[in-house]
Short mmCIF file of C-alpha atoms in Angstrom, two decimals:
data_model
loop_
_atom_site.label_atom_id
_atom_site.label_comp_id
_atom_site.label_asym_id
_atom_site.label_seq_id
_atom_site.Cartn_x
_atom_site.Cartn_y
_atom_site.Cartn_z
CA LYS A 1 0.00 0.00 0.00
CA LYS A 2 1.22 3.48 -0.85
CA SER A 3 1.32 6.01 1.94
CA ILE A 4 0.00 9.56 1.59
CA VAL A 5 3.60 10.79 1.53
CA ASP A 6 4.39 8.56 -1.48
CA LEU A 7 1.46 10.02 -3.37
CA LEU A 8 2.44 13.59 -2.50
CA PHE A 9 5.96 13.02 -3.88
CA ASN A 10 4.40 12.53 -7.31
CA PHE A 11 3.44 16.16 -7.22
CA GLU A 12 6.37 17.61 -5.30
CA ALA A 13 6.95 20.36 -7.89
CA GLU A 14 3.37 21.56 -7.57
CA GLN A 15 1.57 23.52 -4.90
CA ARG A 16 -1.90 22.45 -3.83
CA SER A 17 -4.40 23.22 -1.12
CA LEU A 18 -6.33 20.34 0.36
CA ASN A 19 -8.80 19.48 3.07
CA TYR A 20 -8.66 16.17 4.92
CA PHE A 21 -10.26 14.33 7.82
CA LEU A 22 -9.14 11.42 10.02
CA LEU A 23 -11.15 8.26 10.65
CA LYS A 24 -10.48 6.71 14.06
CA ASN A 25 -11.20 3.05 14.82
CA ASP A 26 -12.98 4.03 18.01
CA ASN A 27 -15.66 5.82 15.99
CA PHE A 28 -16.82 2.64 14.26
CA ASN A 29 -18.97 -0.15 15.62
CA VAL A 30 -19.27 -3.12 13.29
CA VAL A 31 -22.45 -5.10 13.88
CA GLN A 32 -22.19 -8.83 13.13
CA ASN A 33 -25.00 -11.35 13.45
CA ASP A 34 -24.82 -15.11 13.85
CA THR A 35 -25.91 -15.65 10.26
CA ASP A 36 -22.88 -13.76 8.93
CA LEU A 37 -20.52 -15.51 11.36
CA LYS A 38 -21.89 -18.95 10.52
CA GLN A 39 -21.56 -18.24 6.81
CA PHE A 40 -17.92 -17.21 7.30
CA TYR A 41 -17.33 -20.32 9.42
CA GLU A 42 -18.77 -22.64 6.76
CA ASN A 43 -16.67 -21.03 4.04
CA ASN A 44 -13.44 -21.18 6.09
CA LYS A 45 -13.70 -24.34 8.19
CA ASP A 46 -10.21 -25.51 7.37
CA LYS A 47 -8.77 -22.44 9.11
CA TYR A 48 -10.06 -23.74 12.45
CA LYS A 49 -8.96 -27.34 12.05
CA ILE A 50 -7.29 -28.81 15.18
CA LYS A 51 -4.47 -31.14 14.20
CA GLU A 52 -4.04 -34.63 15.63
CA LYS A 53 -2.65 -34.52 19.17
CA ILE A 54 -0.54 -37.36 20.54
CA LEU A 55 0.24 -37.48 24.26
CA ILE A 56 3.15 -39.59 25.47
CA ASP A 57 4.90 -40.65 28.67
CA TYR A 58 8.66 -40.95 28.47
CA LEU A 59 11.58 -42.22 30.52
CA LEU A 60 14.58 -39.90 30.82
CA PHE A 61 18.08 -41.30 31.38
CA ASP A 62 20.19 -38.29 32.38
CA ILE A 63 23.90 -38.87 33.04
CA GLU A 64 23.77 -36.23 35.79
CA ASN A 65 21.37 -38.44 37.79
CA PHE A 66 24.05 -41.16 37.93
CA LYS A 67 26.84 -38.86 39.09
CA ASN A 68 27.74 -39.18 42.79
CA THR A 69 30.53 -36.81 43.81
CA LYS A 70 30.34 -38.03 47.43
CA ALA A 71 31.57 -41.46 46.35
CA ILE A 72 34.90 -39.97 45.24
CA ASN A 73 37.43 -39.95 48.08
CA GLU A 74 40.34 -37.56 48.56
CA ASP A 75 43.01 -40.15 47.73
CA GLN A 76 41.42 -40.76 44.32
CA VAL A 77 41.44 -37.04 43.59
CA LYS A 78 45.09 -36.56 44.60
CA ASP A 79 46.21 -39.65 42.68
CA TYR A 80 44.52 -38.37 39.53
CA TYR A 81 46.11 -34.93 39.95
CA GLU A 82 49.61 -36.35 40.43
CA ASN A 83 49.32 -38.88 37.61
CA ASN A 84 48.03 -36.24 35.20
CA ILE A 85 50.09 -33.25 36.31
CA ASN A 86 50.76 -32.44 32.64
CA LEU A 87 47.08 -31.48 32.33
CA TYR A 88 47.55 -28.87 35.02
CA SER A 89 50.88 -27.48 33.82
CA LYS A 90 50.98 -24.41 31.62
CA LYS A 91 54.07 -24.23 29.45
CA GLU A 92 55.84 -20.95 28.93
CA ASN A 93 54.15 -19.02 26.13
CA ARG A 94 54.46 -15.61 24.54
CA ASP A 95 52.22 -12.84 23.30
CA LEU A 96 53.42 -11.96 19.80
CA GLN A 97 52.98 -9.08 17.39
CA PHE A 98 53.70 -9.93 13.76
CA ALA A 99 53.21 -9.09 10.10
CA ARG A 100 53.69 -11.06 6.90
CA PHE A 101 55.28 -9.83 3.68
CA SER A 102 55.73 -11.28 0.22
CA GLU A 103 58.92 -9.29 -0.44
CA LEU A 104 62.09 -9.58 1.67
CA SER A 105 62.93 -5.87 1.27
CA GLU A 106 59.56 -4.84 2.70
CA ALA A 107 60.00 -7.23 5.64
CA LYS A 108 63.48 -5.85 6.40
CA GLU A 109 62.24 -2.27 6.39
CA PHE A 110 59.34 -3.15 8.67
CA SER A 111 61.66 -5.01 11.06
CA ILE A 112 63.69 -1.82 11.48
CA LYS A 113 60.55 0.27 12.10
CA LEU A 114 59.15 -2.26 14.59
CA ASN A 115 62.44 -2.28 16.47
CA GLU A 116 62.43 1.50 16.90
CA GLN A 117 59.55 1.16 19.40
CA ASN A 118 57.96 4.47 18.50
CA ASP A 119 54.26 3.61 18.55
CA GLU A 120 53.09 6.78 16.82
CA GLN A 121 55.58 6.53 13.96
CA LEU A 122 54.98 2.79 13.65
CA GLN A 123 51.21 3.26 13.33
CA GLU A 124 51.74 5.96 10.71
CA TYR A 125 54.06 3.63 8.78
CA VAL A 126 51.60 0.71 9.03
CA ASN A 127 48.70 2.84 7.79
CA LYS A 128 50.71 4.38 4.97
CA ASN A 129 51.93 1.00 3.67
CA ASN A 130 48.68 -0.87 4.29
CA ILE A 131 50.37 -3.44 6.54
CA LYS A 132 48.25 -5.90 8.48
CA LEU A 133 49.74 -5.95 11.99
CA SER A 134 48.40 -8.86 14.03
CA THR A 135 48.72 -10.12 17.60
CA LEU A 136 48.89 -13.73 18.72
CA PRO A 137 48.33 -14.22 22.48
CA SER A 138 49.73 -17.15 24.48
CA TYR A 139 51.66 -18.64 21.56
CA ALA A 140 53.43 -21.88 22.49
CA GLY A 141 54.66 -23.19 19.15
CA GLU A 142 51.45 -24.47 17.55
CA MET A 143 51.52 -22.67 14.21
CA PHE A 144 54.96 -22.12 12.69
CA SER A 145 57.93 -24.34 11.85
CA GLU A 146 60.31 -25.72 14.45
CA LYS A 147 63.05 -23.37 13.25
CA ILE A 148 60.86 -20.28 13.68
CA ASN A 149 59.58 -21.51 17.05
CA ASP A 150 63.16 -21.92 18.29
CA ILE A 151 63.93 -18.33 17.33
CA ILE A 152 60.77 -16.99 18.98
CA SER A 153 61.38 -18.95 22.20
CA ASN A 154 64.87 -17.44 22.53
CA LEU A 155 63.79 -13.82 22.13
CA ASN A 156 63.68 -11.44 25.07
CA LEU A 157 60.83 -9.09 25.91
CA ASN A 158 60.26 -6.40 23.19
CA GLN A 159 62.87 -8.02 20.94
CA VAL A 160 62.17 -8.11 17.19
CA THR A 161 63.22 -10.81 14.71
CA GLU A 162 64.88 -10.40 11.38
CA PRO A 163 62.57 -11.42 8.51
CA LEU A 164 61.91 -15.17 8.76
CA LYS A 165 60.90 -17.12 5.66
CA TYR A 166 58.06 -19.60 6.22
CA ASP A 167 57.66 -22.16 3.42
CA ASP A 168 56.05 -20.49 0.39
CA VAL A 169 53.83 -18.25 2.51
CA GLY A 170 56.24 -15.32 2.72
CA TYR A 171 58.40 -13.48 5.26
CA TYR A 172 57.35 -12.95 8.87
CA VAL A 173 58.58 -10.38 11.38
CA PHE A 174 57.82 -11.01 15.05
CA LYS A 175 58.00 -8.94 18.21
CA ILE A 176 57.67 -10.29 21.77
CA LEU A 177 55.00 -8.33 23.64
CA LYS A 178 54.90 -10.47 26.76
CA ILE A 179 56.51 -13.61 28.18
CA ASN A 180 54.15 -15.79 30.22
CA LYS A 181 56.21 -18.05 32.46
CA SER A 182 55.44 -21.75 32.91
CA LYS A 183 53.09 -22.52 35.78
CA ILE A 184 51.62 -25.53 37.58
CA ILE A 185 48.01 -25.06 38.65
CA GLU A 186 47.67 -25.78 42.36
CA PHE A 187 45.72 -28.86 43.47
CA SER A 188 43.26 -26.69 45.44
CA GLU A 189 42.31 -24.82 42.26
CA VAL A 190 41.32 -27.97 40.35
CA ARG A 191 40.16 -30.26 43.16
CA ASN A 192 36.42 -29.79 42.49
CA GLU A 193 36.96 -30.11 38.75
CA ILE A 194 38.69 -33.46 39.24
CA ILE A 195 35.97 -34.71 41.61
CA ASN A 196 33.32 -33.92 39.00
CA TYR A 197 35.35 -35.60 36.27
CA LEU A 198 35.90 -38.81 38.26
CA ALA A 199 32.25 -38.92 39.34
CA LEU A 200 31.17 -38.49 35.71
CA GLU A 201 33.52 -41.27 34.59
CA ALA A 202 31.96 -43.63 37.13
CA ALA A 203 28.48 -42.47 36.14
CA TYR A 204 29.08 -43.36 32.49
CA GLN A 205 29.57 -47.01 33.37
CA GLU A 206 26.34 -47.20 35.39
CA TYR A 207 24.50 -45.14 32.77
CA ASP A 208 25.69 -47.43 29.97
CA ASP A 209 24.83 -50.59 31.92
CA LEU A 210 21.30 -49.35 32.61
CA ILE A 211 20.71 -48.43 28.96
CA ASN A 212 21.83 -51.92 27.91
CA TYR A 213 19.50 -53.43 30.52
CA ALA A 214 16.58 -51.34 29.25
CA ASP A 215 17.39 -52.39 25.69
CA GLU A 216 17.25 -56.06 26.71
CA MET A 217 13.82 -55.50 28.24
CA LEU A 218 12.59 -53.86 25.03
CA ILE A 219 13.87 -56.79 22.98
CA ASN A 220 12.02 -59.18 25.32
CA ASP A 221 8.74 -57.24 24.95
CA PHE A 222 8.53 -55.83 28.48
CA SER A 223 5.77 -53.26 28.84
CA PHE A 224 6.60 -49.58 29.39
CA ASP A 225 5.49 -49.80 33.05
CA GLU A 226 7.57 -52.94 33.61
CA ILE A 227 10.65 -51.24 32.19
CA ASN A 228 10.08 -48.22 34.41
CA LYS A 229 9.69 -50.35 37.55
CA ASN A 230 12.94 -52.24 36.86
CA LEU A 231 15.10 -49.12 36.41
CA THR A 232 16.76 -46.79 38.91
CA ASN A 233 17.94 -43.20 38.50
CA VAL A 234 15.45 -42.74 35.67
CA GLU A 235 12.76 -40.07 35.58
CA ILE A 236 9.30 -40.59 34.12
CA ILE A 237 7.58 -37.60 32.53
CA LYS A 238 3.88 -38.00 31.78
CA SER A 239 1.30 -36.55 29.39
CA VAL A 240 3.62 -34.64 27.05
CA ASP A 241 2.75 -33.62 23.50
CA ILE A 242 4.88 -35.79 21.22
CA ASN A 243 5.96 -32.70 19.28
CA ASP A 244 7.55 -31.31 22.44
CA ILE A 245 9.93 -34.26 22.80
CA TYR A 246 11.09 -34.51 19.17
CA PRO A 247 13.49 -31.53 19.51
CA LEU A 248 15.13 -33.27 22.53
CA LEU A 249 15.84 -36.47 20.63
CA GLY A 250 18.33 -35.00 18.16
CA GLU A 251 18.68 -36.16 14.57
CA ASN A 252 19.55 -39.81 15.22
CA HIS A 253 16.07 -41.17 15.74
CA ASN A 254 13.39 -42.60 13.47
CA GLN A 255 10.36 -40.33 13.80
CA VAL A 256 7.23 -42.49 13.52
CA ASP A 257 4.29 -40.93 11.69
CA SER A 258 1.19 -41.07 13.91
CA PRO A 259 2.24 -43.98 16.18
CA PRO A 260 -0.70 -45.94 17.69
CA ILE A 261 -1.72 -45.91 21.36
CA GLY A 262 0.59 -48.23 23.32
CA TYR A 263 3.49 -47.79 20.91
CA ILE A 264 6.89 -48.00 22.67
CA SER A 265 9.92 -46.43 21.04
CA GLU A 266 13.41 -47.83 20.92
CA ILE A 267 16.06 -46.24 23.17
CA ILE A 268 16.98 -42.89 21.68
CA ILE A 269 20.36 -41.52 22.77
CA ASN A 270 21.25 -37.87 22.34
CA GLU A 271 24.63 -36.94 23.86
CA ASN A 272 24.40 -37.54 27.65
CA MET A 273 20.68 -38.27 27.70
CA ALA A 274 18.54 -41.17 26.53
CA TYR A 275 14.79 -41.57 26.10
CA ILE A 276 12.10 -44.25 25.77
CA TYR A 277 8.56 -43.08 25.11
CA THR A 278 5.14 -44.66 24.83
CA VAL A 279 1.95 -43.26 23.31
CA ARG A 280 -0.53 -42.60 26.11
CA GLU A 281 -3.53 -41.25 24.19
CA LYS A 282 -4.49 -39.66 20.90
CA GLU A 283 -6.92 -36.99 19.85
CA ASN A 284 -7.87 -37.22 16.18
CA GLU A 285 -7.82 -34.23 13.90
CA TYR A 286 -11.12 -32.36 14.02
CA ILE A 287 -12.90 -29.09 13.30
CA PRO A 288 -14.55 -27.53 16.39
CA ILE A 289 -18.27 -26.80 16.17
CA PHE A 290 -19.32 -23.23 15.54
CA ASP A 291 -20.47 -22.52 19.12
CA LYS A 292 -17.04 -23.48 20.51
CA ILE A 293 -15.12 -20.97 18.37
CA LYS A 294 -17.69 -18.27 17.79
CA GLU A 295 -15.70 -15.70 19.79
CA LYS A 296 -12.57 -16.48 17.79
CA ILE A 297 -14.42 -15.98 14.52
#
């Protein structure tokens, strides 16, 4: 729809006088009778169709329900920390500033400018020559060749390298912005993290065993209630619309089109959760009678 302003722009070179009036919604009272409403209802029944509704009960296997941190003793935690001290050791790393060049002469000139340590002049030079100056925090030798890493690891704070050729990529110039010394994280800092990890490891075994047990019961045609009664650490959630559970199941399940009442699914595993559901009741698709939806119409 065109606005009044759009129409006026068609005549922007002209001058005109006009009169206008506003119509407010509050000034109108539309009278509708049942005959009109019923006629509209009959002509548009499909708009009011209620789709089939399927209600389910489902069993939830949640790995968190199997985790028992109180079962982990202090000796276990300390043993894990000492046997895996490499996980809690931070190697020395460095914050780097660097730029890459295709030409050796450009890299040499930049190395001289970077070594002068005049931030204002350096920024002016970088802008003028369209140089991409990057930073790489906490670098510990993951990206470049062994030769380049050896050179970087032997630089002192604020020291700048000569241009370093890296394969066919070009020439790099590095500057050391900060040296982060090696550090061992104290036991007290990671104690709770280790407890949770060990408890989760133990939980996986119980979780996996219970899922296998439930699968055996499904294979042997146990009813949904029988399966529920024979399981521990499993929640039952009742009277849920089947469409509400589908997003929880992930992509690795076979969605059944309109399963019958009493249908029991296979075990559906999605990351650290698993599900078994059964169809509790169904409401067929229908169109409500006029009197039920008159107000909506």
